[in-house]
Each structure stands twice: as structure tokens, then as C-alpha cells.
Short mmCIF file of C-alpha atoms and ligand atoms in Angstrom, two decimals:
data_model
loop_
_atom_site.label_atom_id
_atom_site.label_comp_id
_atom_site.label_asym_id
_atom_site.label_seq_id
_atom_site.Cartn_x
_atom_site.Cartn_y
_atom_site.Cartn_z
CA MET D 1 -73.30 144.06 -97.27
CA ASN D 2 -76.54 146.54 -96.68
CA HIS D 3 -77.35 149.40 -98.36
CA THR D 4 -79.93 151.95 -97.59
CA HIS D 5 -81.58 153.44 -100.25
CA GLU D 6 -81.67 157.00 -100.87
CA HIS D 7 -83.65 159.06 -103.37
CA THR D 8 -82.06 161.95 -105.22
CA GLY D 9 -82.90 164.43 -107.94
CA SER D 10 -81.13 161.88 -110.49
CA GLY D 11 -82.93 159.53 -109.56
CA CYS D 12 -82.46 156.13 -106.94
CA GLN D 13 -78.81 156.00 -105.69
CA PHE D 14 -77.10 153.70 -102.99
CA GLN D 15 -75.11 154.24 -100.19
CA PRO D 16 -73.28 153.05 -97.50
CA ASP D 17 -74.47 151.97 -94.46
CA PRO D 18 -72.75 153.72 -91.56
CA GLY D 19 -73.20 150.73 -89.53
CA MET D 20 -71.64 148.26 -91.06
CA GLU D 21 -68.76 151.03 -92.03
CA LYS D 22 -68.75 151.39 -88.24
CA MET D 23 -68.48 147.67 -87.88
CA LYS D 24 -65.47 147.27 -90.04
CA ASP D 25 -64.22 150.35 -88.51
CA ARG D 26 -63.91 148.11 -85.14
CA LEU D 27 -63.55 144.80 -86.30
CA SER D 28 -60.18 146.19 -88.18
CA ARG D 29 -58.79 146.75 -85.06
CA ILE D 30 -59.11 143.55 -83.96
CA ALA D 31 -56.41 140.37 -84.85
CA HIS D 32 -58.26 137.35 -84.73
CA LYS D 33 -61.87 136.35 -85.23
CA ILE D 34 -62.48 132.68 -83.57
CA LEU D 35 -65.72 130.71 -83.89
CA VAL D 36 -66.58 128.32 -81.59
CA LEU D 37 -68.86 126.25 -83.46
CA SER D 38 -70.54 122.66 -82.68
CA GLY D 39 -72.98 120.62 -84.46
CA LYS D 40 -75.49 120.45 -81.47
CA GLY D 41 -76.06 121.52 -77.89
CA GLY D 42 -74.35 120.47 -74.38
CA VAL D 43 -70.63 119.54 -75.62
CA GLY D 44 -69.27 122.35 -73.70
CA LYS D 45 -68.54 124.35 -76.29
CA SER D 46 -69.20 127.17 -74.26
CA THR D 47 -66.38 125.74 -71.67
CA VAL D 48 -64.16 125.65 -74.43
CA ALA D 49 -64.93 128.84 -75.72
CA VAL D 50 -64.67 129.89 -72.12
CA ASN D 51 -61.04 128.03 -70.92
CA THR D 52 -59.49 129.53 -74.68
CA ALA D 53 -60.48 132.65 -74.12
CA ILE D 54 -59.09 132.16 -70.66
CA ALA D 55 -55.97 130.43 -71.93
CA LEU D 56 -55.15 133.09 -74.63
CA ALA D 57 -55.31 135.63 -71.90
CA LYS D 58 -52.91 134.14 -69.62
CA ALA D 59 -50.79 133.82 -72.55
CA GLY D 60 -50.80 137.73 -72.25
CA LYS D 61 -53.03 138.17 -75.18
CA THR D 62 -55.96 141.29 -75.79
CA VAL D 63 -59.02 139.18 -75.80
CA GLY D 64 -62.98 139.49 -76.42
CA LEU D 65 -65.61 137.10 -75.62
CA LEU D 66 -68.36 137.71 -77.15
CA ASP D 67 -71.38 135.00 -76.05
CA VAL D 68 -74.21 135.49 -79.04
CA ASP D 69 -75.74 132.36 -78.00
CA ILE D 70 -79.21 133.61 -77.52
CA HIS D 71 -81.36 131.11 -76.40
CA GLY D 72 -78.79 130.39 -73.25
CA PRO D 73 -76.36 133.07 -72.91
CA SER D 74 -73.78 130.63 -70.29
CA VAL D 75 -70.80 132.72 -70.18
CA PRO D 76 -72.06 135.17 -67.58
CA GLU D 77 -72.85 132.34 -65.24
CA MET D 78 -69.44 130.85 -66.56
CA LEU D 79 -67.49 133.79 -65.18
CA GLY D 80 -68.71 134.10 -62.41
CA LEU D 81 -70.45 137.81 -64.07
CA THR D 82 -74.17 136.83 -63.36
CA GLY D 83 -76.46 140.22 -62.87
CA HIS D 84 -73.79 142.26 -64.54
CA THR D 85 -75.13 145.30 -66.88
CA VAL D 86 -73.56 147.03 -69.33
CA ASP D 87 -72.54 150.70 -69.83
CA ALA D 88 -73.25 152.63 -72.80
CA THR D 89 -70.85 155.38 -73.43
CA GLU D 90 -70.16 158.40 -76.42
CA SER D 91 -67.83 155.54 -78.09
CA GLY D 92 -69.78 152.02 -78.30
CA ILE D 93 -71.71 149.91 -74.79
CA THR D 94 -68.77 149.16 -72.72
CA PRO D 95 -68.54 145.14 -72.51
CA VAL D 96 -67.17 143.71 -69.07
CA THR D 97 -64.41 143.23 -68.44
CA CYS D 98 -63.63 140.12 -65.43
CA LEU D 99 -60.08 138.24 -64.43
CA ASN D 100 -57.24 138.07 -67.02
CA GLY D 101 -59.08 141.56 -68.40
CA ILE D 102 -61.09 140.02 -71.25
CA ARG D 103 -63.58 141.79 -72.66
CA VAL D 104 -66.54 140.43 -72.37
CA MET D 105 -70.36 141.35 -74.31
CA SER D 106 -73.29 138.72 -73.80
CA VAL D 107 -76.88 138.73 -74.15
CA GLY D 108 -76.37 138.01 -70.73
CA PHE D 109 -76.11 141.51 -69.60
CA LEU D 110 -78.79 142.65 -71.72
CA LEU D 111 -81.21 140.73 -69.98
CA LYS D 112 -83.92 141.77 -66.76
CA ASN D 113 -84.41 138.25 -65.81
CA GLN D 114 -81.91 135.60 -66.45
CA ASP D 115 -85.16 133.26 -67.11
CA ASP D 116 -86.36 135.96 -69.36
CA ALA D 117 -87.58 133.56 -72.56
CA VAL D 118 -85.86 135.26 -74.86
CA ILE D 119 -88.10 134.49 -78.69
CA TRP D 120 -86.35 136.84 -80.90
CA ARG D 121 -87.32 136.81 -84.14
CA GLY D 122 -84.15 136.23 -87.21
CA PRO D 123 -84.03 139.61 -87.70
CA LEU D 124 -83.89 140.78 -84.37
CA LYS D 125 -81.44 138.56 -83.73
CA TYR D 126 -79.34 139.52 -86.99
CA SER D 127 -79.83 143.16 -85.49
CA VAL D 128 -78.16 142.29 -81.71
CA ILE D 129 -75.80 140.93 -83.52
CA LYS D 130 -74.69 143.34 -86.14
CA GLN D 131 -74.76 145.92 -82.87
CA PHE D 132 -72.32 143.66 -80.82
CA LEU D 133 -70.14 143.80 -83.86
CA SER D 134 -70.36 147.90 -84.54
CA ASP D 135 -71.45 149.41 -81.18
CA VAL D 136 -69.67 147.08 -78.31
CA ASP D 137 -65.78 149.57 -77.48
CA TRP D 138 -64.01 146.17 -78.26
CA GLY D 139 -60.54 148.76 -78.62
CA ASP D 140 -57.95 146.74 -79.53
CA LEU D 141 -57.91 143.10 -79.35
CA ASP D 142 -55.09 140.47 -80.05
CA TYR D 143 -57.93 137.90 -80.38
CA LEU D 144 -62.03 138.41 -80.32
CA ILE D 145 -63.23 134.88 -79.10
CA VAL D 146 -67.10 134.38 -79.89
CA ASP D 147 -69.48 131.03 -78.84
CA ALA D 148 -72.10 131.04 -81.17
CA PRO D 149 -75.18 128.95 -80.32
CA PRO D 150 -74.70 125.12 -81.40
CA GLY D 151 -75.62 124.36 -85.41
CA THR D 152 -75.81 125.77 -88.62
CA GLY D 153 -78.94 128.75 -87.89
CA ASP D 154 -79.19 132.35 -87.93
CA GLU D 155 -76.74 133.65 -85.50
CA PRO D 156 -73.66 131.69 -85.98
CA LEU D 157 -74.49 133.07 -90.09
CA SER D 158 -75.30 136.16 -88.77
CA VAL D 159 -71.48 136.24 -87.54
CA ALA D 160 -69.64 134.42 -90.23
CA GLN D 161 -71.22 137.01 -92.95
CA PHE D 162 -70.43 140.00 -90.87
CA LEU D 163 -66.77 138.81 -90.46
CA GLU D 164 -66.88 138.39 -94.22
CA GLY D 165 -64.84 135.58 -94.10
CA ASP D 166 -62.21 136.57 -91.50
CA ALA D 167 -62.61 134.29 -89.37
CA ALA D 168 -61.28 131.29 -88.11
CA ALA D 169 -63.89 128.21 -86.77
CA LEU D 170 -62.63 125.60 -83.91
CA ILE D 171 -65.27 122.51 -84.03
CA VAL D 172 -66.16 121.69 -80.59
CA THR D 173 -67.13 117.71 -81.01
CA THR D 174 -67.74 114.78 -78.55
CA PRO D 175 -66.31 110.67 -78.83
CA GLN D 176 -69.79 109.03 -80.15
CA GLN D 177 -69.64 108.12 -83.36
CA VAL D 178 -73.11 109.85 -83.76
CA ALA D 179 -70.88 113.45 -83.61
CA ILE D 180 -69.87 113.22 -87.10
CA ALA D 181 -72.60 114.15 -88.79
CA ASP D 182 -73.02 117.10 -87.00
CA VAL D 183 -69.43 117.74 -87.41
CA ARG D 184 -69.79 117.30 -91.30
CA LYS D 185 -72.78 120.02 -91.52
CA SER D 186 -69.95 122.61 -89.08
CA ILE D 187 -66.95 122.38 -91.64
CA ARG D 188 -69.37 122.58 -94.42
CA PHE D 189 -70.86 126.14 -92.61
CA CYS D 190 -67.65 127.42 -93.02
CA GLN D 191 -66.59 126.40 -96.00
CA LYS D 192 -69.81 127.76 -97.18
CA LEU D 193 -69.19 131.16 -95.62
CA GLY D 194 -65.46 131.08 -96.23
CA VAL D 195 -64.51 130.51 -92.86
CA ARG D 196 -61.26 128.85 -92.12
CA ILE D 197 -61.14 125.46 -89.76
CA LEU D 198 -58.62 125.67 -86.76
CA GLY D 199 -59.48 122.45 -86.12
CA VAL D 200 -61.39 119.96 -84.17
CA ILE D 201 -61.61 119.16 -80.29
CA GLU D 202 -62.20 116.42 -78.48
CA ASN D 203 -64.89 117.11 -75.46
CA MET D 204 -65.41 114.94 -72.81
CA SER D 205 -62.82 112.19 -73.76
CA GLY D 206 -62.54 109.74 -71.78
CA PHE D 207 -62.82 110.10 -67.34
CA ILE D 208 -60.38 110.78 -64.97
CA CYS D 209 -61.17 109.30 -61.66
CA PRO D 210 -60.42 111.54 -59.28
CA HIS D 211 -59.92 109.14 -56.79
CA CYS D 212 -57.46 106.93 -58.77
CA HIS D 213 -56.80 109.22 -60.74
CA ALA D 214 -56.84 106.54 -63.85
CA THR D 215 -58.70 107.18 -67.58
CA VAL D 216 -62.07 105.56 -67.54
CA ASN D 217 -63.78 105.28 -71.28
CA ILE D 218 -67.13 106.32 -70.97
CA PHE D 219 -67.66 107.38 -74.81
CA HIS D 220 -65.35 104.97 -77.34
CA THR D 221 -62.66 108.04 -77.32
CA GLY D 222 -60.00 108.70 -80.21
CA GLY D 223 -63.37 109.46 -82.68
CA GLY D 224 -62.85 113.27 -82.66
CA GLU D 225 -59.10 112.41 -84.20
CA SER D 226 -60.11 109.78 -86.86
CA MET D 227 -63.07 111.80 -88.08
CA ALA D 228 -60.98 114.81 -88.16
CA ARG D 229 -58.72 113.04 -90.24
CA GLN D 230 -61.34 111.62 -92.27
CA LEU D 231 -62.57 115.15 -92.70
CA ASN D 232 -59.27 116.00 -93.83
CA VAL D 233 -59.64 118.58 -90.60
CA PRO D 234 -56.94 119.14 -88.29
CA PHE D 235 -57.44 117.43 -84.60
CA LEU D 236 -56.69 119.82 -81.67
CA GLY D 237 -56.97 118.00 -79.13
CA ALA D 238 -59.30 115.59 -76.49
CA ILE D 239 -60.01 117.74 -73.37
CA PRO D 240 -61.03 114.81 -70.82
CA LEU D 241 -64.27 114.98 -68.41
CA ASP D 242 -63.56 116.19 -65.70
CA PRO D 243 -66.56 116.75 -62.34
CA ALA D 244 -63.88 120.37 -61.11
CA ILE D 245 -65.53 122.06 -65.13
CA VAL D 246 -69.22 121.40 -64.25
CA ASP D 247 -68.32 123.36 -60.76
CA CYS D 248 -65.90 125.11 -62.08
CA GLY D 249 -68.40 126.68 -64.41
CA ASP D 250 -70.91 127.11 -62.41
CA GLY D 251 -69.28 128.84 -59.29
CA GLY D 252 -67.85 131.06 -61.88
CA ASP D 253 -64.53 129.72 -61.25
CA SER D 254 -61.73 129.76 -63.63
CA PHE D 255 -60.89 125.91 -64.19
CA LEU D 256 -56.98 126.75 -65.74
CA ASP D 257 -55.95 128.19 -63.01
CA ARG D 258 -57.15 126.49 -59.96
CA PHE D 259 -56.78 122.91 -61.34
CA SER D 260 -53.58 124.06 -63.01
CA GLU D 261 -52.01 120.80 -63.50
CA SER D 262 -54.54 118.07 -64.43
CA PRO D 263 -55.00 116.10 -67.34
CA ALA D 264 -57.93 118.57 -69.13
CA ALA D 265 -55.87 121.87 -68.11
CA LEU D 266 -53.04 120.84 -69.88
CA ALA D 267 -55.21 119.12 -73.08
CA TYR D 268 -55.83 122.91 -73.42
CA ARG D 269 -52.28 123.69 -73.58
CA ASP D 270 -51.60 121.91 -76.89
CA ILE D 271 -55.25 123.29 -78.25
CA LEU D 272 -53.70 126.34 -77.97
CA GLU D 273 -50.55 126.04 -79.45
CA PRO D 274 -51.81 126.22 -83.23
CA ILE D 275 -54.23 129.51 -81.58
CA LEU D 276 -51.14 130.91 -80.64
CA ALA D 277 -49.72 130.48 -84.32
CA ILE D 278 -51.70 132.75 -86.13
CA ASP D 279 -50.24 135.51 -83.65
CA ALA D 280 -47.04 134.96 -84.38
CA HIS D 281 -48.30 135.03 -88.23
CA ARG D 282 -48.77 137.99 -87.96
CA ALA D 283 -45.96 139.22 -85.46
CA HIS D 284 -43.76 137.67 -88.61
CA GLY D 285 -45.30 139.56 -91.42
CA LEU D 286 -47.60 136.52 -92.92
CA SER D 287 -50.84 136.26 -94.19
CA PHE D 288 -52.73 133.67 -94.26
CA SER D 289 -54.46 132.70 -97.90
CA PRO D 290 -57.59 134.60 -98.65
CA ASN D 291 -59.60 130.85 -98.55
CA PRO D 292 -60.36 128.72 -96.55
CA VAL D 293 -58.42 125.64 -97.11
CA THR D 294 -61.07 122.69 -97.67
CA ASP D 295 -57.98 120.68 -97.80
CA THR D 296 -55.16 120.69 -96.13
CA THR D 297 -53.75 117.02 -97.50
CA GLY D 298 -53.36 119.40 -101.01
CA SER D 299 -51.72 122.18 -98.83
CA ARG D 300 -48.89 120.46 -96.30
CA LEU D 301 -45.47 121.61 -95.53
CA ARG D 302 -44.05 118.64 -94.09
CA VAL D 303 -40.69 118.72 -92.32
CA ALA D 304 -38.19 116.32 -91.44
CA PHE D 305 -35.98 115.77 -88.05
CA PRO D 306 -33.58 113.41 -87.11
CA VAL D 307 -34.02 112.40 -83.53
CA ALA D 308 -32.26 110.79 -80.57
CA ASP D 309 -34.12 110.20 -77.24
CA GLY D 310 -37.26 112.51 -78.52
CA ARG D 311 -34.73 115.27 -78.82
CA LEU D 312 -32.83 116.76 -82.11
CA CYS D 313 -30.13 113.91 -82.74
CA MET D 314 -26.89 116.37 -83.54
CA HIS D 315 -25.55 113.98 -85.94
CA PHE D 316 -28.70 113.03 -88.53
CA GLY D 317 -27.11 109.98 -89.73
CA HIS D 318 -26.91 108.61 -86.45
CA CYS D 319 -30.48 108.88 -85.09
CA GLN D 320 -32.56 106.44 -84.20
CA VAL D 321 -35.74 107.91 -86.19
CA PHE D 322 -37.20 110.39 -88.46
CA GLU D 323 -40.11 112.44 -87.34
CA PHE D 324 -42.13 113.89 -89.90
CA ILE D 325 -44.41 116.76 -88.94
CA ASP D 326 -46.69 118.04 -91.13
CA VAL D 327 -47.94 121.76 -91.23
CA ASN D 328 -50.54 123.84 -93.08
CA PRO D 329 -48.33 126.82 -95.13
CA ASP D 330 -50.97 129.19 -94.54
CA THR D 331 -51.84 128.44 -91.55
CA GLY D 332 -49.26 127.42 -89.91
CA VAL D 333 -50.78 124.76 -87.72
CA ILE D 334 -49.63 122.13 -86.97
CA ILE D 335 -51.25 119.08 -89.05
CA GLY D 336 -49.96 116.03 -88.26
CA GLN D 337 -46.67 114.22 -86.90
CA THR D 338 -44.92 110.74 -87.70
CA SER D 339 -42.18 108.48 -86.65
CA GLU D 340 -40.28 106.44 -89.21
CA THR D 341 -37.10 104.15 -88.67
CA PRO D 342 -34.61 105.35 -91.38
CA PRO D 343 -32.64 103.04 -93.51
CA ALA D 344 -29.90 101.84 -92.37
CA HIS D 345 -26.97 104.74 -92.82
CA GLU D 346 -24.96 104.57 -96.03
CA PRO D 347 -24.17 107.63 -97.76
CA GLY D 348 -26.44 108.56 -101.07
CA LEU D 349 -29.83 107.13 -98.94
CA LEU D 350 -31.53 109.63 -96.17
CA PRO D 351 -31.71 112.22 -98.70
CA ALA D 352 -33.58 110.06 -101.29
CA TRP D 353 -35.87 108.16 -98.30
CA VAL D 354 -36.48 111.59 -96.76
CA HIS D 355 -37.61 112.81 -100.49
CA GLU D 356 -40.24 109.87 -100.92
CA LYS D 357 -41.76 110.43 -97.11
CA GLY D 358 -42.54 114.12 -99.22
CA ALA D 359 -40.77 116.40 -96.69
CA THR D 360 -39.43 119.85 -98.16
CA ILE D 361 -37.32 120.89 -95.32
CA VAL D 362 -35.33 118.82 -92.78
CA ILE D 363 -33.87 120.61 -90.05
CA THR D 364 -31.17 119.53 -87.88
CA GLY D 365 -28.63 119.74 -85.80
CA GLY D 366 -24.52 118.70 -88.02
CA MET D 367 -24.88 117.56 -91.25
CA GLY D 368 -21.94 117.23 -93.49
CA SER D 369 -21.74 119.64 -97.07
CA ARG D 370 -21.55 116.96 -98.91
CA ALA D 371 -24.56 115.40 -97.61
CA GLN D 372 -26.63 119.21 -97.72
CA ALA D 373 -25.31 118.92 -101.33
CA LEU D 374 -27.80 115.22 -101.94
CA PHE D 375 -31.07 116.50 -99.49
CA ARG D 376 -30.85 119.90 -102.28
CA GLU D 377 -30.38 118.16 -105.29
CA ASN D 378 -33.77 115.95 -104.11
CA GLY D 379 -35.76 119.31 -103.48
CA ILE D 380 -35.16 119.32 -99.62
CA GLN D 381 -34.38 122.85 -97.98
CA VAL D 382 -31.71 121.79 -94.73
CA VAL D 383 -31.09 124.08 -91.66
CA THR D 384 -28.37 123.50 -89.62
CA GLY D 385 -27.20 124.05 -86.61
CA ALA D 386 -31.05 123.42 -84.95
CA PRO D 387 -30.09 122.89 -80.96
CA ALA D 388 -30.68 119.55 -79.52
CA GLU D 389 -34.76 120.40 -78.16
CA THR D 390 -38.02 118.48 -79.74
CA PRO D 391 -39.34 118.46 -82.96
CA ARG D 392 -42.13 120.05 -81.52
CA GLU D 393 -40.43 122.94 -79.84
CA LEU D 394 -38.66 123.00 -83.05
CA ILE D 395 -41.22 123.38 -85.52
CA THR D 396 -42.86 125.83 -83.37
CA ALA D 397 -40.33 127.79 -82.93
CA TYR D 398 -40.01 127.85 -86.92
CA ILE D 399 -43.18 128.67 -87.84
CA LYS D 400 -42.72 131.97 -85.27
CA GLY D 401 -39.96 132.45 -87.70
CA ASP D 402 -37.31 132.10 -84.62
CA LEU D 403 -35.75 129.33 -84.73
CA LYS D 404 -32.22 129.63 -83.42
CA THR D 405 -29.84 128.28 -84.99
CA GLY D 406 -26.01 128.17 -84.40
CA ALA D 407 -22.89 126.32 -85.51
CA ASN D 408 -22.90 123.75 -88.31
CA VAL D 409 -22.68 121.27 -85.38
CA CYS D 410 -20.92 118.05 -88.24
CA ASP D 411 -19.43 120.13 -90.87
CA HIS D 412 -17.39 116.63 -92.24
P1 ADP A 501 -72.55 124.05 -74.71
O1 ADP A 501 -72.35 125.43 -74.58
O2 ADP A 501 -71.90 122.64 -76.13
O3 ADP A 501 -73.98 123.57 -75.14
P2 ADP A 501 -71.44 124.10 -72.53
O4 ADP A 501 -70.65 124.18 -72.51
O5 ADP A 501 -72.67 124.22 -71.88
O6 ADP A 501 -72.39 122.97 -73.20
O7 ADP A 501 -71.22 122.17 -71.31
C1 ADP A 501 -72.38 121.53 -71.07
C2 ADP A 501 -71.98 121.18 -69.71
O8 ADP A 501 -70.96 120.45 -69.29
C3 ADP A 501 -71.28 121.79 -68.64
O9 ADP A 501 -72.28 121.87 -67.64
C4 ADP A 501 -70.16 122.36 -68.19
O10 ADP A 501 -70.30 122.47 -67.33
C5 ADP A 501 -70.02 120.77 -68.79
N1 ADP A 501 -68.71 120.13 -69.25
C6 ADP A 501 -68.48 120.91 -70.18
N2 ADP A 501 -67.22 120.20 -70.39
C7 ADP A 501 -66.65 119.08 -69.54
C8 ADP A 501 -65.51 118.32 -69.16
N3 ADP A 501 -64.62 118.27 -70.14
N4 ADP A 501 -65.82 117.91 -68.12
C9 ADP A 501 -67.00 117.58 -67.23
N5 ADP A 501 -67.97 118.54 -67.87
C10 ADP A 501 -68.17 119.32 -69.41
#
């Protein structure tokens, strides 16, 4: 924290910086601050920031979008806001409100000419970012998405420091092998500054041919997922290359509105789930761990689901497979899912097998009372009476705290 120096009769005393106090006040009205980071430029970080903001707003959230890319602010263009300027009132600088009600602030709104080369040095960048967080009248927000410039330089550093660890990060990368070193740098940056990592997004992952709709893998795909596993951070999803994203970005159009059923738009739905889950967590009075989770395997909650035909099996002993979903208990983020064939149904076998697999909760439609006792003896909590939905739907409801359970359908 910054302090101003003041000389008094009794000597030198420190007083809090009023600018910082104001910032704290403003930030306390923003529930979740999300930094969108990337190791290098051109991977689609701004595109992901803009579309995540749009997707959250479409999901009914109140969203702010702050573009602190001082050297190349692209958010105004992507949202069709080029040429807009901002007004200052008594309560601060009013952000520009765009479609879906997103409140936007960008250094682009402060430049007279879009081609002005901004050659601001470190201290000036620091004070501009401070102003964005303390003087912009964001109001009450569910989410503030911050599009930071690539790398781990002054701007992301200033933002993370101002937020004092009260932030989560989305790390955007591309499938090429070389990207791993960049992602590692971004992860280390987050860990040092106490920023929680929501996960890695692989952008430009495969190309969907606009004519035949087949997927062409220009780069080796799946790199992001294996990289995330290697680096022990959640993988949130892969967004394919889609020429319509470029057209929409250049034309200031909302890709998610115009191409809502495209594979890339569908990929955003998966990515949005864990981001929405953190707000559902807040609604249920659960809080995040104050420390960033650096080891997700050390902090994993495994939930088991007996499944038949992709849905919860009403009689757990008759299921085809068990789905195991891993959740980070601090963040509510889903960090993995595996499917396993259980051993033949013999009394007493399944509870020990589920325990061996590391699950501590089993969610089922029905289960006899003897089996329930055996699960409990194995340290596994049993939730019965869950509906015949997919494990993904069930875990999402469970994390939100609104899983509806009815009668135990198999109490024998
Ligand atoms: P960054 O912020 O990482 O520098 P941008 O978001 O500005 O990258 O994206 C760089 C270019 O790539 C833009 O023209 C954008 O429209 C395009 N782009 C981003 N993601 C995709 C995608 N999934 N498919 C096609 N083009 C994309």
C-alpha cells in the first residue's frame, strides 16, 4: 500500500493514501475480479476477455470490462465502441455501457487518435491503472474482467498488486508446444502475487472448415490439456479457430450472439461453467481459500456417480460405469472427470472399490441401507434420491448447493 508522508509537530507520521482508500471502497463493490492473462500476444486473450464478458452478461450477471492494454487497446474495436469518449461526473469517470449492459473502460477511450503511440513509462502506467480502479464508477458488479497485456510486465503486475490477491486468473494459450514455457511463466506470476488460477483455455484449437464443417488440426491440438495436467492447473476448454471470430472482432459484432450454436460458441459455454460457479459459491455463503491453490491434487474432492446410459442410475448396483468428478473444494471448479467400470456386483465390494478410487462422496438415485452403512464405514458420504441427470448437471447443482433430492428409490 502507498502512504503519503506528513510532517507533524510530534515528528513524521504515515497517513493512508486517500486514493487507495477510494479504490478499496470501489473494489469492495465488485464480487469477482478476473484477470485474463497470456504469455505472449496474438493468442486471442482480448477476444477471450470480450467473449467471456458477453457470455457472463448473457447469463444475467452484471459485468465490467477493463482493458489495460496500454500499447494496443483492442477492446473498443471488438465491441464496436471505437471513437467513444468517457465523461467524468462527481462520482467518477463513467464507463461506456455497451450491448448486454457491459460497462467498459479502456485506455482507447482516452486517446484522441487511435494511432497515437502510447509511450507511457512504468510510473505513468501505474497511475493510469490506479485511476481505472479507483476513479471509474464501476458501481456494483458481479464480475470485472480485466484484459491485461501479454506477459508479466508492469500492467498485469500493477493490477494484481492493487487487487491484493483478491483476483482469479484465466490463462489463454494456443496449442503449439512452445506455449508451455509462457503458460508456466503466467502460472508463476499468479502464484507469486496470490492470484488464484481458474484455469487454462486453449484458443485457436483446430479449424472448423466453413464449407464441410470438418475439424482440421492446424497445430497439434490437446497440448493445452496435457500442459494443464502437467502444470497441475485446471483445463477449462478448447476454442477452435473460426474465421467468424475475426470478422466479428473487426466489425464490433458479438460472435456469441451471431453464431450462438457454432462449435466455438459452445466451447465458451463449458468455459463459463466454472466462472459462474464461483458466483454460485458466493450466493451460498461459501468463501474461497484466502491462499491461491498451487496444488490442485492436494486439494481435491472426488465425487462418485453410478451411471447408466450417461445418466445417474437409479439403482446403484446396476450401473454400467462409475463417473468420478474431481472438484477443487476451495473454488468449486471442476478439475477432472474419469469413467471406470466397477467390479461385478457383490455385496460389500463396491464401497471398498469406490474408496480405493479416492472418492469421499457418492451421489445416487437409490441405495439400500446396508450398502449405505458400508459406504460410511469406508469414509464415504452418501447422497440418495438424486434425479436421473448427467453427472455434470448433478455436480454443478451440488456445487451450487441446489441439488434437489427426493426419496431414496431403492431402500432395500
Ligand atoms: P491477443 O489479445 O492475445 O493479442 P486478440 O484477441 O487480439 O489476441 O486476437 C488476435 C487475432 O486473432 C484477432 O484478429 C482475433 O479476431 C483473432 N482470433 C482470436 N481468437 C480466434 C479464434 N478462436 N478463431 C479465429 N480467430 C481468432
